[in-house]
Amino acid sequence: MPTTPDVTTAPPASGRDALSDSGLLDALQHQVALFARRAEQTRLGGVGQVRNSMDRAAYLLLNRLDKEGPMGVKALAAGMGIDSSTVTRQVAPLVDTGLVKRTSHPEDGRAVVLQLSPRGKARLEEVRSSRRQLMELLTEDWAEEERETFCTLLTRFNEALSARMAAPAPPAQGTSPA
């Protein structure tokens, strides 16, 4: 399967001057679709032995627990924008492999809190390091300012997607709101 870049819809260097708004949006949606496919194919897993060694759900869960500390399933689900049953299902293998610990809530012993284990922290750092190396490799010919701009715009894009997913669905075309 060829992995050559699909540049058929890439905007020209002059950007908006040569493309209509719809043409630019077509190019953007096409490049996002290509990115999603390639990211899934590689899982942006990193380099070396760690490459492709942690799935996206595990990485995101471990990362959130590392950044925000121990929390319950409901808080973890809410913070990730997914339902509690999905978190429970995704956390189970992380507990089974010793990357996450289930402990009692310090204030309510009946409640369960999920916490990154020392093994989970070490494994997460190993994966982060490998992925950091991949990002460095993929952007090695970029100026630091280009990396910062790309990160800023990608963050903004992801935040817009999250906000869109959290917003109520618009009424169907041709109907009026109640």
PDB file of C-alpha atoms in Angstrom:
ATOM      1  CA  MET A   1       0.000   0.000   0.000  1.00  0.00           C
ATOM      2  CA  PRO A   2       1.637   3.282  -1.081  1.00  0.00           C
ATOM      3  CA  THR A   3       2.228   5.926   1.556  1.00  0.00           C
ATOM      4  CA  THR A   4       3.084   8.814  -0.736  1.00  0.00           C
ATOM      5  CA  PRO A   5       1.487  12.110   0.194  1.00  0.00           C
ATOM      6  CA  ASP A   6      -1.829  12.964  -1.437  1.00  0.00           C
ATOM      7  CA  VAL A   7      -1.271  16.542  -2.487  1.00  0.00           C
ATOM      8  CA  THR A   8      -4.065  16.703  -5.039  1.00  0.00           C
ATOM      9  CA  THR A   9      -6.067  19.029  -2.823  1.00  0.00           C
ATOM     10  CA  ALA A  10      -3.284  20.813  -0.994  1.00  0.00           C
ATOM     11  CA  PRO A  11      -3.711  24.581  -1.204  1.00  0.00           C
ATOM     12  CA  PRO A  12      -1.138  26.411  -3.290  1.00  0.00           C
ATOM     13  CA  ALA A  13       1.565  28.418  -1.546  1.00  0.00           C
ATOM     14  CA  SER A  14      -0.423  31.619  -1.999  1.00  0.00           C
ATOM     15  CA  GLY A  15      -3.292  30.106   0.016  1.00  0.00           C
ATOM     16  CA  ARG A  16      -6.629  31.905  -0.257  1.00  0.00           C
ATOM     17  CA  ASP A  17      -5.625  33.877  -3.375  1.00  0.00           C
ATOM     18  CA  ALA A  18      -5.863  30.785  -5.540  1.00  0.00           C
ATOM     19  CA  LEU A  19      -8.713  28.913  -3.832  1.00  0.00           C
ATOM     20  CA  SER A  20     -12.288  29.844  -3.087  1.00  0.00           C
ATOM     21  CA  ASP A  21     -13.526  29.404   0.464  1.00  0.00           C
ATOM     22  CA  SER A  22     -15.167  26.115  -0.494  1.00  0.00           C
ATOM     23  CA  GLY A  23     -11.998  24.941  -2.250  1.00  0.00           C
ATOM     24  CA  LEU A  24      -9.905  25.746   0.801  1.00  0.00           C
ATOM     25  CA  LEU A  25     -12.408  24.006   3.093  1.00  0.00           C
ATOM     26  CA  ASP A  26     -12.410  20.988   0.762  1.00  0.00           C
ATOM     27  CA  ALA A  27      -8.613  20.885   0.932  1.00  0.00           C
ATOM     28  CA  LEU A  28      -8.708  21.239   4.718  1.00  0.00           C
ATOM     29  CA  GLN A  29     -11.244  18.451   5.251  1.00  0.00           C
ATOM     30  CA  HIS A  30      -9.282  16.208   2.887  1.00  0.00           C
ATOM     31  CA  GLN A  31      -6.016  16.818   4.750  1.00  0.00           C
ATOM     32  CA  VAL A  32      -7.750  16.192   8.106  1.00  0.00           C
ATOM     33  CA  ALA A  33      -9.105  12.892   6.733  1.00  0.00           C
ATOM     34  CA  LEU A  34      -5.624  11.904   5.516  1.00  0.00           C
ATOM     35  CA  PHE A  35      -4.137  12.860   8.870  1.00  0.00           C
ATOM     36  CA  ALA A  36      -6.722  10.773  10.731  1.00  0.00           C
ATOM     37  CA  ARG A  37      -6.018   7.754   8.540  1.00  0.00           C
ATOM     38  CA  ARG A  38      -2.239   8.063   8.809  1.00  0.00           C
ATOM     39  CA  ALA A  39      -2.379   8.732  12.532  1.00  0.00           C
ATOM     40  CA  GLU A  40      -4.443   5.588  12.985  1.00  0.00           C
ATOM     41  CA  GLN A  41      -2.141   3.575  10.711  1.00  0.00           C
ATOM     42  CA  THR A  42       0.936   4.584  12.655  1.00  0.00           C
ATOM     43  CA  ARG A  43      -0.884   5.412  15.890  1.00  0.00           C
ATOM     44  CA  LEU A  44       1.760   8.129  15.968  1.00  0.00           C
ATOM     45  CA  GLY A  45       3.351   5.560  18.203  1.00  0.00           C
ATOM     46  CA  GLY A  46       6.902   6.725  18.215  1.00  0.00           C
ATOM     47  CA  VAL A  47      10.180   5.225  17.183  1.00  0.00           C
ATOM     48  CA  GLY A  48      12.236   2.229  18.241  1.00  0.00           C
ATOM     49  CA  GLN A  49      10.876  -0.674  20.260  1.00  0.00           C
ATOM     50  CA  VAL A  50       8.098   1.443  21.782  1.00  0.00           C
ATOM     51  CA  ARG A  51       6.552   2.143  18.375  1.00  0.00           C
ATOM     52  CA  ASN A  52       2.844   1.207  18.238  1.00  0.00           C
ATOM     53  CA  SER A  53       3.027  -0.290  21.702  1.00  0.00           C
ATOM     54  CA  MET A  54       0.197   1.630  23.378  1.00  0.00           C
ATOM     55  CA  ASP A  55      -3.212   2.249  21.930  1.00  0.00           C
ATOM     56  CA  ARG A  56      -4.739   5.712  21.800  1.00  0.00           C
ATOM     57  CA  ALA A  57      -7.325   5.107  24.532  1.00  0.00           C
ATOM     58  CA  ALA A  58      -4.733   3.813  27.000  1.00  0.00           C
ATOM     59  CA  TYR A  59      -2.365   6.689  26.247  1.00  0.00           C
ATOM     60  CA  LEU A  60      -5.063   9.319  26.733  1.00  0.00           C
ATOM     61  CA  LEU A  61      -6.312   7.756  29.984  1.00  0.00           C
ATOM     62  CA  LEU A  62      -2.837   7.377  31.456  1.00  0.00           C
ATOM     63  CA  ASN A  63      -1.894  10.876  30.361  1.00  0.00           C
ATOM     64  CA  ARG A  64      -4.977  12.399  32.026  1.00  0.00           C
ATOM     65  CA  LEU A  65      -4.349  10.526  35.271  1.00  0.00           C
ATOM     66  CA  ASP A  66      -0.733  11.686  35.209  1.00  0.00           C
ATOM     67  CA  LYS A  67      -1.623  15.330  34.549  1.00  0.00           C
ATOM     68  CA  GLU A  68      -4.644  15.602  36.857  1.00  0.00           C
ATOM     69  CA  GLY A  69      -4.004  13.002  39.528  1.00  0.00           C
ATOM     70  CA  PRO A  70      -6.241  10.310  40.961  1.00  0.00           C
ATOM     71  CA  MET A  71      -9.946  10.537  40.112  1.00  0.00           C
ATOM     72  CA  GLY A  72     -13.115   8.548  39.892  1.00  0.00           C
ATOM     73  CA  VAL A  73     -14.509   6.985  36.749  1.00  0.00           C
ATOM     74  CA  LYS A  74     -17.202   9.653  36.352  1.00  0.00           C
ATOM     75  CA  ALA A  75     -14.721  12.522  36.616  1.00  0.00           C
ATOM     76  CA  LEU A  76     -12.350  10.803  34.205  1.00  0.00           C
ATOM     77  CA  ALA A  77     -15.173  10.188  31.724  1.00  0.00           C
ATOM     78  CA  ALA A  78     -16.435  13.769  31.976  1.00  0.00           C
ATOM     79  CA  GLY A  79     -12.941  15.173  31.482  1.00  0.00           C
ATOM     80  CA  MET A  80     -12.429  13.057  28.389  1.00  0.00           C
ATOM     81  CA  GLY A  81     -15.877  13.641  26.917  1.00  0.00           C
ATOM     82  CA  ILE A  82     -16.825   9.946  26.916  1.00  0.00           C
ATOM     83  CA  ASP A  83     -19.273   7.917  28.977  1.00  0.00           C
ATOM     84  CA  SER A  84     -18.439   6.094  32.202  1.00  0.00           C
ATOM     85  CA  SER A  85     -19.009   2.646  30.729  1.00  0.00           C
ATOM     86  CA  THR A  86     -16.391   3.359  28.049  1.00  0.00           C
ATOM     87  CA  VAL A  87     -13.874   4.474  30.668  1.00  0.00           C
ATOM     88  CA  THR A  88     -14.612   1.396  32.774  1.00  0.00           C
ATOM     89  CA  ARG A  89     -14.060  -0.865  29.760  1.00  0.00           C
ATOM     90  CA  GLN A  90     -10.846   0.954  28.739  1.00  0.00           C
ATOM     91  CA  VAL A  91      -9.416   1.052  32.263  1.00  0.00           C
ATOM     92  CA  ALA A  92      -9.916  -2.674  32.972  1.00  0.00           C
ATOM     93  CA  PRO A  93      -6.882  -3.876  30.977  1.00  0.00           C
ATOM     94  CA  LEU A  94      -4.784  -1.046  32.432  1.00  0.00           C
ATOM     95  CA  VAL A  95      -5.640  -2.274  35.926  1.00  0.00           C
ATOM     96  CA  ASP A  96      -5.033  -5.898  34.901  1.00  0.00           C
ATOM     97  CA  THR A  97      -1.552  -5.037  33.621  1.00  0.00           C
ATOM     98  CA  GLY A  98      -0.685  -2.953  36.673  1.00  0.00           C
ATOM     99  CA  LEU A  99      -0.533   0.426  34.920  1.00  0.00           C
ATOM    100  CA  VAL A 100      -3.474   1.822  36.914  1.00  0.00           C
ATOM    101  CA  LYS A 101      -4.440   1.145  40.534  1.00  0.00           C
ATOM    102  CA  ARG A 102      -7.939   1.186  41.973  1.00  0.00           C
ATOM    103  CA  THR A 103      -7.953   2.669  45.452  1.00  0.00           C
ATOM    104  CA  SER A 104     -10.566   3.846  47.904  1.00  0.00           C
ATOM    105  CA  HIS A 105     -11.530   7.506  47.821  1.00  0.00           C
ATOM    106  CA  PRO A 106      -9.812   9.246  50.772  1.00  0.00           C
ATOM    107  CA  GLU A 107     -13.052  10.928  51.918  1.00  0.00           C
ATOM    108  CA  ASP A 108     -15.568   8.247  50.939  1.00  0.00           C
ATOM    109  CA  GLY A 109     -14.174   4.740  51.338  1.00  0.00           C
ATOM    110  CA  ARG A 110     -17.052   3.298  49.293  1.00  0.00           C
ATOM    111  CA  ALA A 111     -16.016   5.207  46.158  1.00  0.00           C
ATOM    112  CA  VAL A 112     -13.246   3.977  43.873  1.00  0.00           C
ATOM    113  CA  VAL A 113     -10.473   6.237  42.625  1.00  0.00           C
ATOM    114  CA  LEU A 114      -8.236   5.439  39.679  1.00  0.00           C
ATOM    115  CA  GLN A 115      -4.569   6.270  40.055  1.00  0.00           C
ATOM    116  CA  LEU A 116      -1.535   5.905  37.832  1.00  0.00           C
ATOM    117  CA  SER A 117       0.753   3.260  39.319  1.00  0.00           C
ATOM    118  CA  PRO A 118       4.528   3.710  39.416  1.00  0.00           C
ATOM    119  CA  ARG A 119       4.718   1.105  36.636  1.00  0.00           C
ATOM    120  CA  GLY A 120       2.104   3.076  34.659  1.00  0.00           C
ATOM    121  CA  LYS A 121       4.041   6.309  35.120  1.00  0.00           C
ATOM    122  CA  ALA A 122       7.256   4.681  33.883  1.00  0.00           C
ATOM    123  CA  ARG A 123       5.489   3.113  30.903  1.00  0.00           C
ATOM    124  CA  LEU A 124       3.781   6.398  30.029  1.00  0.00           C
ATOM    125  CA  GLU A 125       7.094   8.251  30.108  1.00  0.00           C
ATOM    126  CA  GLU A 126       8.663   5.603  27.868  1.00  0.00           C
ATOM    127  CA  VAL A 127       5.849   6.048  25.325  1.00  0.00           C
ATOM    128  CA  ARG A 128       5.938   9.846  25.598  1.00  0.00           C
ATOM    129  CA  SER A 129       9.672   9.859  24.981  1.00  0.00           C
ATOM    130  CA  SER A 130       9.276   7.672  21.902  1.00  0.00           C
ATOM    131  CA  ARG A 131       6.440   9.843  20.567  1.00  0.00           C
ATOM    132  CA  ARG A 132       8.449  12.992  21.276  1.00  0.00           C
ATOM    133  CA  GLN A 133      11.256  11.523  19.166  1.00  0.00           C
ATOM    134  CA  LEU A 134       8.773  10.845  16.352  1.00  0.00           C
ATOM    135  CA  MET A 135       7.466  14.427  16.484  1.00  0.00           C
ATOM    136  CA  GLU A 136      11.039  15.672  16.359  1.00  0.00           C
ATOM    137  CA  LEU A 137      11.780  13.452  13.368  1.00  0.00           C
ATOM    138  CA  LEU A 138       8.623  14.459  11.475  1.00  0.00           C
ATOM    139  CA  THR A 139       9.266  18.164  12.016  1.00  0.00           C
ATOM    140  CA  GLU A 140      13.055  18.185  11.914  1.00  0.00           C
ATOM    141  CA  ASP A 141      13.124  20.617   8.984  1.00  0.00           C
ATOM    142  CA  TRP A 142      10.553  22.956  10.569  1.00  0.00           C
ATOM    143  CA  ALA A 143      11.502  26.160  12.334  1.00  0.00           C
ATOM    144  CA  GLU A 144      10.620  26.283  16.037  1.00  0.00           C
ATOM    145  CA  GLU A 145       8.034  28.946  15.215  1.00  0.00           C
ATOM    146  CA  GLU A 146       6.384  26.585  12.711  1.00  0.00           C
ATOM    147  CA  ARG A 147       6.171  23.838  15.352  1.00  0.00           C
ATOM    148  CA  GLU A 148       4.622  26.297  17.813  1.00  0.00           C
ATOM    149  CA  THR A 149       2.138  27.584  15.228  1.00  0.00           C
ATOM    150  CA  PHE A 150       1.143  24.062  14.196  1.00  0.00           C
ATOM    151  CA  CYS A 151       0.675  23.023  17.833  1.00  0.00           C
ATOM    152  CA  THR A 152      -1.372  26.154  18.569  1.00  0.00           C
ATOM    153  CA  LEU A 153      -3.613  25.651  15.540  1.00  0.00           C
ATOM    154  CA  LEU A 154      -4.014  21.907  16.124  1.00  0.00           C
ATOM    155  CA  THR A 155      -4.943  22.591  19.760  1.00  0.00           C
ATOM    156  CA  ARG A 156      -7.468  25.193  18.633  1.00  0.00           C
ATOM    157  CA  PHE A 157      -8.894  22.757  16.070  1.00  0.00           C
ATOM    158  CA  ASN A 158      -9.218  19.983  18.694  1.00  0.00           C
ATOM    159  CA  GLU A 159     -10.889  22.394  21.136  1.00  0.00           C
ATOM    160  CA  ALA A 160     -13.372  23.433  18.424  1.00  0.00           C
ATOM    161  CA  LEU A 161     -14.134  19.757  17.730  1.00  0.00           C
ATOM    162  CA  SER A 162     -14.665  19.117  21.444  1.00  0.00           C
ATOM    163  CA  ALA A 163     -16.955  22.111  21.771  1.00  0.00           C
ATOM    164  CA  ARG A 164     -18.907  20.990  18.713  1.00  0.00           C
ATOM    165  CA  MET A 165     -19.315  17.492  20.124  1.00  0.00           C
ATOM    166  CA  ALA A 166     -20.543  18.937  23.440  1.00  0.00           C
ATOM    167  CA  ALA A 167     -23.035  21.307  21.786  1.00  0.00           C
ATOM    168  CA  PRO A 168     -26.640  20.208  21.291  1.00  0.00           C
ATOM    169  CA  ALA A 169     -27.378  18.881  17.826  1.00  0.00           C
ATOM    170  CA  PRO A 170     -28.839  21.514  15.486  1.00  0.00           C
ATOM    171  CA  PRO A 171     -32.433  20.962  14.351  1.00  0.00           C
ATOM    172  CA  ALA A 172     -32.830  18.974  11.149  1.00  0.00           C
ATOM    173  CA  GLN A 173     -32.916  21.010   7.941  1.00  0.00           C
ATOM    174  CA  GLY A 174     -36.409  22.249   7.145  1.00  0.00           C
ATOM    175  CA  THR A 175     -37.701  22.038  10.716  1.00  0.00           C
ATOM    176  CA  SER A 176     -38.075  24.836  13.161  1.00  0.00           C
ATOM    177  CA  PRO A 177     -36.942  24.655  16.773  1.00  0.00           C
ATOM    178  CA  ALA A 178     -39.657  23.970  19.309  1.00  0.00           C
TER     179      ALA A 178
END
